Amino acid sequence: MGNDVRGAGAGRHPVNEIAAVGKDCEFMQIYVVREGDSLDSIAAAFAVSAEEIAYDNQIPEPYRLALGQALLIPAEGEGQQKRA
């Protein structure tokens, strides 16, 4: 799960907030993958599990990310509740 992303564009960037529309409407954020990011590091930064992010974004194992890829990040603690 710790696959790093390499490429141009070091540093952090703002996260955009959106309201997800659908059956289980909840607060989510969009995170854009940057150089050096991994699913684990992104998950840790948002206090959610890497598996939740992978599930919400339909990312199959081995969880490869691409520079510039937009990821939906569940609100802290929301991911486990929606699948319970």
Tab-separated table of N, CA, C and O in Angstrom:
chain	number	residue	atom	x	y	z
A	1	MET	N	0.790	-1.199	0.000
A	1	MET	CA	0.000	0.000	0.000
A	1	MET	C	0.830	1.259	0.000
A	1	MET	O	0.331	2.310	-0.295
A	2	GLY	N	2.092	1.201	0.322
A	2	GLY	CA	2.896	2.387	0.435
A	2	GLY	C	3.533	2.829	-0.859
A	2	GLY	O	4.625	3.350	-0.852
A	3	ASN	N	2.886	2.642	-1.994
A	3	ASN	CA	3.455	3.038	-3.280
A	3	ASN	C	3.512	4.551	-3.384
A	3	ASN	O	2.500	5.225	-3.365
A	4	ASP	N	4.734	5.094	-3.501
A	4	ASP	CA	4.925	6.532	-3.633
A	4	ASP	C	4.650	6.973	-5.057
A	4	ASP	O	4.786	6.216	-5.991
A	5	VAL	N	4.314	8.239	-5.188
A	5	VAL	CA	4.129	8.856	-6.494
A	5	VAL	C	5.326	9.764	-6.721
A	5	VAL	O	5.707	10.530	-5.852
A	6	ARG	N	5.930	9.673	-7.879
A	6	ARG	CA	7.091	10.500	-8.212
A	6	ARG	C	6.761	11.394	-9.394
A	6	ARG	O	6.015	11.026	-10.283
A	7	GLY	N	7.338	12.589	-9.414
A	7	GLY	CA	7.151	13.497	-10.537
A	7	GLY	C	7.344	14.932	-10.103
A	7	GLY	O	7.757	15.204	-8.991
A	8	ALA	N	7.025	15.848	-10.976
A	8	ALA	CA	7.204	17.272	-10.691
A	8	ALA	C	6.115	17.773	-9.757
A	8	ALA	O	5.044	17.206	-9.670
A	9	GLY	N	6.397	18.852	-9.056
A	9	GLY	CA	5.376	19.499	-8.243
A	9	GLY	C	5.469	19.191	-6.772
A	9	GLY	O	4.516	18.711	-6.185
A	10	ALA	N	6.595	19.432	-6.151
A	10	ALA	CA	6.757	19.159	-4.722
A	10	ALA	C	5.952	20.150	-3.898
A	10	ALA	O	5.586	21.215	-4.359
A	11	GLY	N	5.687	19.805	-2.669
A	11	GLY	CA	4.991	20.688	-1.750
A	11	GLY	C	3.511	20.338	-1.625
A	11	GLY	O	2.989	19.524	-2.353
A	12	ARG	N	2.872	20.972	-0.689
A	12	ARG	CA	1.455	20.725	-0.440
A	12	ARG	C	0.607	21.752	-1.181
A	12	ARG	O	1.072	22.787	-1.602
A	13	HIS	N	-0.634	21.467	-1.296
A	13	HIS	CA	-1.554	22.327	-2.016
A	13	HIS	C	-2.877	22.332	-1.280
A	13	HIS	O	-3.125	21.484	-0.430
A	14	PRO	N	-3.749	23.265	-1.582
A	14	PRO	CA	-5.027	23.326	-0.885
A	14	PRO	C	-5.912	22.138	-1.225
A	14	PRO	O	-5.815	21.551	-2.295
A	15	VAL	N	-6.756	21.807	-0.307
A	15	VAL	CA	-7.738	20.743	-0.495
A	15	VAL	C	-9.084	21.418	-0.713
A	15	VAL	O	-9.463	22.317	0.027
A	16	ASN	N	-9.784	20.999	-1.739
A	16	ASN	CA	-11.102	21.549	-2.016
A	16	ASN	C	-12.152	20.744	-1.280
A	16	ASN	O	-12.071	19.527	-1.211
A	17	GLU	N	-13.137	21.412	-0.729
A	17	GLU	CA	-14.207	20.734	-0.015
A	17	GLU	C	-15.447	20.688	-0.905
A	17	GLU	O	-15.772	21.645	-1.588
A	18	ILE	N	-16.113	19.542	-0.896
A	18	ILE	CA	-17.339	19.399	-1.664
A	18	ILE	C	-18.346	18.609	-0.850
A	18	ILE	O	-17.996	17.954	0.119
A	19	ALA	N	-19.570	18.659	-1.239
A	19	ALA	CA	-20.590	17.787	-0.666
A	19	ALA	C	-20.857	16.698	-1.684
A	19	ALA	O	-21.208	16.973	-2.821
A	20	ALA	N	-20.657	15.471	-1.292
A	20	ALA	CA	-20.912	14.345	-2.189
A	20	ALA	C	-22.415	14.154	-2.302
A	20	ALA	O	-23.124	14.167	-1.311
A	21	VAL	N	-22.896	13.975	-3.503
A	21	VAL	CA	-24.315	13.790	-3.733
A	21	VAL	C	-24.553	12.335	-4.104
A	21	VAL	O	-23.865	11.782	-4.946
A	22	GLY	N	-25.499	11.726	-3.466
A	22	GLY	CA	-25.801	10.336	-3.760
A	22	GLY	C	-26.635	9.735	-2.658
A	22	GLY	O	-27.171	10.434	-1.802
A	23	LYS	N	-26.744	8.431	-2.676
A	23	LYS	CA	-27.572	7.706	-1.710
A	23	LYS	C	-27.131	7.995	-0.283
A	23	LYS	O	-27.944	8.240	0.587
A	24	ASP	N	-25.837	7.923	-0.029
A	24	ASP	CA	-25.296	8.169	1.305
A	24	ASP	C	-24.589	9.514	1.312
A	24	ASP	O	-23.379	9.584	1.438
A	25	CYS	N	-25.356	10.577	1.166
A	25	CYS	CA	-24.780	11.916	1.089
A	25	CYS	C	-24.037	12.232	2.381
A	25	CYS	O	-24.556	12.089	3.462
A	26	GLU	N	-22.787	12.615	2.250
A	26	GLU	CA	-21.963	12.950	3.388
A	26	GLU	C	-20.909	13.950	2.955
A	26	GLU	O	-20.689	14.157	1.778
A	27	PHE	N	-20.240	14.542	3.911
A	27	PHE	CA	-19.193	15.506	3.626
A	27	PHE	C	-17.946	14.777	3.164
A	27	PHE	O	-17.513	13.813	3.775
A	28	MET	N	-17.376	15.221	2.061
A	28	MET	CA	-16.136	14.652	1.554
A	28	MET	C	-15.257	15.791	1.066
A	28	MET	O	-15.723	16.902	0.871
A	29	GLN	N	-13.994	15.489	0.875
A	29	GLN	CA	-13.037	16.455	0.353
A	29	GLN	C	-12.376	15.865	-0.880
A	29	GLN	O	-12.337	14.654	-1.042
A	30	ILE	N	-11.846	16.733	-1.721
A	30	ILE	CA	-11.055	16.288	-2.859
A	30	ILE	C	-9.596	16.574	-2.531
A	30	ILE	O	-9.252	17.682	-2.120
A	31	TYR	N	-8.758	15.565	-2.707
A	31	TYR	CA	-7.319	15.720	-2.525
A	31	TYR	C	-6.651	15.370	-3.847
A	31	TYR	O	-6.966	14.345	-4.441
A	32	VAL	N	-5.743	16.222	-4.311
A	32	VAL	CA	-5.035	15.982	-5.562
A	32	VAL	C	-3.654	15.420	-5.231
A	32	VAL	O	-2.887	16.020	-4.482
A	33	VAL	N	-3.336	14.253	-5.786
A	33	VAL	CA	-2.095	13.540	-5.505
A	33	VAL	C	-0.894	14.340	-5.996
A	33	VAL	O	-0.872	14.830	-7.124
A	34	ARG	N	0.106	14.452	-5.109
A	34	ARG	CA	1.339	15.186	-5.394
A	34	ARG	C	2.533	14.241	-5.328
A	34	ARG	O	2.418	13.118	-4.843
A	35	GLU	N	3.680	14.713	-5.765
A	35	GLU	CA	4.909	13.929	-5.718
A	35	GLU	C	5.197	13.468	-4.291
A	35	GLU	O	5.082	14.233	-3.343
A	36	GLY	N	5.555	12.195	-4.143
A	36	GLY	CA	5.902	11.640	-2.850
A	36	GLY	C	4.731	11.111	-2.054
A	36	GLY	O	4.917	10.479	-1.018
A	37	ASP	N	3.505	11.372	-2.502
A	37	ASP	CA	2.322	10.882	-1.798
A	37	ASP	C	2.187	9.370	-1.949
A	37	ASP	O	2.567	8.798	-2.969
A	38	SER	N	1.636	8.752	-0.948
A	38	SER	CA	1.226	7.357	-1.018
A	38	SER	C	-0.173	7.292	-0.413
A	38	SER	O	-0.601	8.221	0.287
A	39	LEU	N	-0.865	6.227	-0.664
A	39	LEU	CA	-2.201	6.084	-0.091
A	39	LEU	C	-2.118	6.120	1.429
A	39	LEU	O	-2.956	6.740	2.093
A	40	ASP	N	-1.080	5.499	1.984
A	40	ASP	CA	-0.901	5.507	3.438
A	40	ASP	C	-0.654	6.908	3.983
A	40	ASP	O	-1.219	7.287	5.009
A	41	SER	N	0.189	7.688	3.312
A	41	SER	CA	0.493	9.029	3.822
A	41	SER	C	-0.730	9.951	3.717
A	41	SER	O	-0.968	10.766	4.607
A	42	ILE	N	-1.496	9.805	2.660
A	42	ILE	CA	-2.713	10.607	2.498
A	42	ILE	C	-3.724	10.220	3.572
A	42	ILE	O	-4.332	11.079	4.211
A	43	ALA	N	-3.895	8.921	3.786
A	43	ALA	CA	-4.832	8.437	4.806
A	43	ALA	C	-4.449	8.961	6.187
A	43	ALA	O	-5.313	9.432	6.945
A	44	ALA	N	-3.167	8.912	6.510
A	44	ALA	CA	-2.708	9.393	7.815
A	44	ALA	C	-2.977	10.890	7.975
A	44	ALA	O	-3.375	11.352	9.046
A	45	ALA	N	-2.781	11.646	6.911
A	45	ALA	CA	-2.986	13.091	6.965
A	45	ALA	C	-4.448	13.462	7.226
A	45	ALA	O	-4.734	14.505	7.812
A	46	PHE	N	-5.375	12.598	6.807
A	46	PHE	CA	-6.798	12.883	6.961
A	46	PHE	C	-7.469	12.022	8.031
A	46	PHE	O	-8.684	12.070	8.190
A	47	ALA	N	-6.679	11.231	8.763
A	47	ALA	CA	-7.190	10.387	9.849
A	47	ALA	C	-8.285	9.429	9.384
A	47	ALA	O	-9.303	9.248	10.048
A	48	VAL	N	-8.076	8.843	8.207
A	48	VAL	CA	-8.955	7.792	7.690
A	48	VAL	C	-8.056	6.646	7.245
A	48	VAL	O	-6.844	6.798	7.166
A	49	SER	N	-8.628	5.497	6.948
A	49	SER	CA	-7.794	4.376	6.522
A	49	SER	C	-7.530	4.430	5.022
A	49	SER	O	-8.342	4.953	4.247
A	50	ALA	N	-6.398	3.869	4.644
A	50	ALA	CA	-6.056	3.777	3.227
A	50	ALA	C	-7.096	2.946	2.489
A	50	ALA	O	-7.444	3.235	1.344
A	51	GLU	N	-7.623	1.925	3.156
A	51	GLU	CA	-8.638	1.069	2.543
A	51	GLU	C	-9.919	1.848	2.246
A	51	GLU	O	-10.567	1.613	1.226
A	52	GLU	N	-10.290	2.787	3.132
A	52	GLU	CA	-11.478	3.617	2.891
A	52	GLU	C	-11.298	4.472	1.646
A	52	GLU	O	-12.205	4.591	0.825
A	53	ILE	N	-10.123	5.088	1.525
A	53	ILE	CA	-9.855	5.925	0.354
A	53	ILE	C	-9.874	5.075	-0.907
A	53	ILE	O	-10.468	5.460	-1.914
A	54	ALA	N	-9.228	3.919	-0.864
A	54	ALA	CA	-9.210	3.017	-2.024
A	54	ALA	C	-10.624	2.600	-2.401
A	54	ALA	O	-10.991	2.611	-3.578
A	55	TYR	N	-11.431	2.252	-1.428
A	55	TYR	CA	-12.817	1.825	-1.671
A	55	TYR	C	-13.630	2.963	-2.295
A	55	TYR	O	-14.313	2.775	-3.303
A	56	ASP	N	-13.568	4.140	-1.692
A	56	ASP	CA	-14.360	5.280	-2.164
A	56	ASP	C	-13.963	5.736	-3.561
A	56	ASP	O	-14.756	6.342	-4.272
A	57	ASN	N	-12.708	5.465	-3.954
A	57	ASN	CA	-12.207	5.900	-5.255
A	57	ASN	C	-12.026	4.758	-6.244
A	57	ASN	O	-11.452	4.949	-7.312
A	58	GLN	N	-12.505	3.573	-5.868
A	58	GLN	CA	-12.438	2.385	-6.728
A	58	GLN	C	-11.017	2.140	-7.224
A	58	GLN	O	-10.785	1.918	-8.412
A	59	ILE	N	-10.059	2.184	-6.297
A	59	ILE	CA	-8.655	1.932	-6.625
A	59	ILE	C	-8.342	0.486	-6.258
A	59	ILE	O	-8.361	0.136	-5.080
A	60	PRO	N	-8.054	-0.359	-7.239
A	60	PRO	CA	-7.745	-1.758	-6.940
A	60	PRO	C	-6.312	-1.915	-6.423
A	60	PRO	O	-5.458	-1.053	-6.653
A	61	GLU	N	-6.086	-3.012	-5.709
A	61	GLU	CA	-4.717	-3.317	-5.296
A	61	GLU	C	-3.873	-3.481	-6.546
A	61	GLU	O	-4.373	-3.970	-7.545
A	62	PRO	N	-2.668	-3.033	-6.567
A	62	PRO	CA	-1.784	-2.634	-5.469
A	62	PRO	C	-1.846	-1.149	-5.126
A	62	PRO	O	-0.864	-0.568	-4.661
A	63	TYR	N	-2.982	-0.503	-5.311
A	63	TYR	CA	-3.207	0.884	-4.900
A	63	TYR	C	-2.215	1.860	-5.518
A	63	TYR	O	-1.587	2.650	-4.842
A	64	ARG	N	-2.094	1.856	-6.819
A	64	ARG	CA	-1.202	2.785	-7.516
A	64	ARG	C	-1.919	4.113	-7.726
A	64	ARG	O	-3.074	4.155	-8.139
A	65	LEU	N	-1.198	5.185	-7.458
A	65	LEU	CA	-1.723	6.533	-7.639
A	65	LEU	C	-0.954	7.226	-8.756
A	65	LEU	O	0.186	6.895	-9.034
A	66	ALA	N	-1.582	8.229	-9.365
A	66	ALA	CA	-0.948	9.009	-10.423
A	66	ALA	C	-0.871	10.467	-9.994
A	66	ALA	O	-1.773	10.967	-9.311
A	67	LEU	N	0.198	11.148	-10.383
A	67	LEU	CA	0.303	12.581	-10.117
A	67	LEU	C	-0.922	13.287	-10.686
A	67	LEU	O	-1.351	13.009	-11.798
A	68	GLY	N	-1.493	14.175	-9.903
A	68	GLY	CA	-2.645	14.938	-10.360
A	68	GLY	C	-3.970	14.218	-10.208
A	68	GLY	O	-5.018	14.797	-10.473
A	69	GLN	N	-3.947	12.969	-9.772
A	69	GLN	CA	-5.183	12.208	-9.590
A	69	GLN	C	-5.984	12.824	-8.449
A	69	GLN	O	-5.461	13.116	-7.384
A	70	ALA	N	-7.262	13.062	-8.678
A	70	ALA	CA	-8.148	13.611	-7.652
A	70	ALA	C	-8.766	12.461	-6.872
A	70	ALA	O	-9.319	11.524	-7.459
A	71	LEU	N	-8.643	12.520	-5.556
A	71	LEU	CA	-9.185	11.487	-4.686
A	71	LEU	C	-10.272	12.068	-3.801
A	71	LEU	O	-10.101	13.150	-3.231
A	72	LEU	N	-11.373	11.358	-3.666
A	72	LEU	CA	-12.387	11.734	-2.688
A	72	LEU	C	-11.934	11.201	-1.339
A	72	LEU	O	-11.603	10.024	-1.199
A	73	ILE	N	-11.921	12.064	-0.336
A	73	ILE	CA	-11.497	11.703	1.010
A	73	ILE	C	-12.721	11.819	1.921
A	73	ILE	O	-13.310	12.890	2.029
A	74	PRO	N	-13.115	10.720	2.581
A	74	PRO	CA	-14.280	10.796	3.467
A	74	PRO	C	-13.987	11.670	4.681
A	74	PRO	O	-12.840	11.781	5.118
A	75	ALA	N	-15.035	12.279	5.201
A	75	ALA	CA	-14.888	13.049	6.432
A	75	ALA	C	-14.390	12.103	7.515
A	75	ALA	O	-14.696	10.913	7.509
A	76	GLU	N	-13.600	12.615	8.424
A	76	GLU	CA	-12.998	11.795	9.469
A	76	GLU	C	-14.054	10.937	10.159
A	76	GLU	O	-15.073	11.435	10.623
A	77	GLY	N	-13.837	9.641	10.165
A	77	GLY	CA	-14.730	8.716	10.834
A	77	GLY	C	-15.965	8.319	10.055
A	77	GLY	O	-16.742	7.493	10.495
A	78	GLU	N	-16.185	8.871	8.870
A	78	GLU	CA	-17.399	8.584	8.101
A	78	GLU	C	-17.312	7.294	7.300
A	78	GLU	O	-18.309	6.646	7.062
A	79	GLY	N	-16.145	6.909	6.844
A	79	GLY	CA	-15.999	5.786	5.945
A	79	GLY	C	-16.517	4.474	6.507
A	79	GLY	O	-17.215	3.738	5.831
A	80	GLN	N	-16.196	4.153	7.738
A	80	GLN	CA	-16.637	2.889	8.310
A	80	GLN	C	-18.135	2.881	8.530
A	80	GLN	O	-18.781	1.866	8.393
A	81	GLN	N	-18.727	4.005	8.865
A	81	GLN	CA	-20.151	4.076	9.143
A	81	GLN	C	-20.995	3.783	7.916
A	81	GLN	O	-22.010	3.117	8.012
A	82	LYS	N	-20.586	4.251	6.750
A	82	LYS	CA	-21.428	4.099	5.568
A	82	LYS	C	-21.497	2.658	5.089
A	82	LYS	O	-22.405	2.290	4.381
A	83	ARG	N	-20.503	1.812	5.452
A	83	ARG	CA	-20.523	0.415	5.029
A	83	ARG	C	-20.983	-0.508	6.135
A	83	ARG	O	-21.000	-1.707	5.977
A	84	ALA	N	-21.341	0.035	7.281
A	84	ALA	CA	-21.760	-0.787	8.424
A	84	ALA	C	-23.169	-1.310	8.231
A	84	ALA	O	-23.943	-0.849	7.475
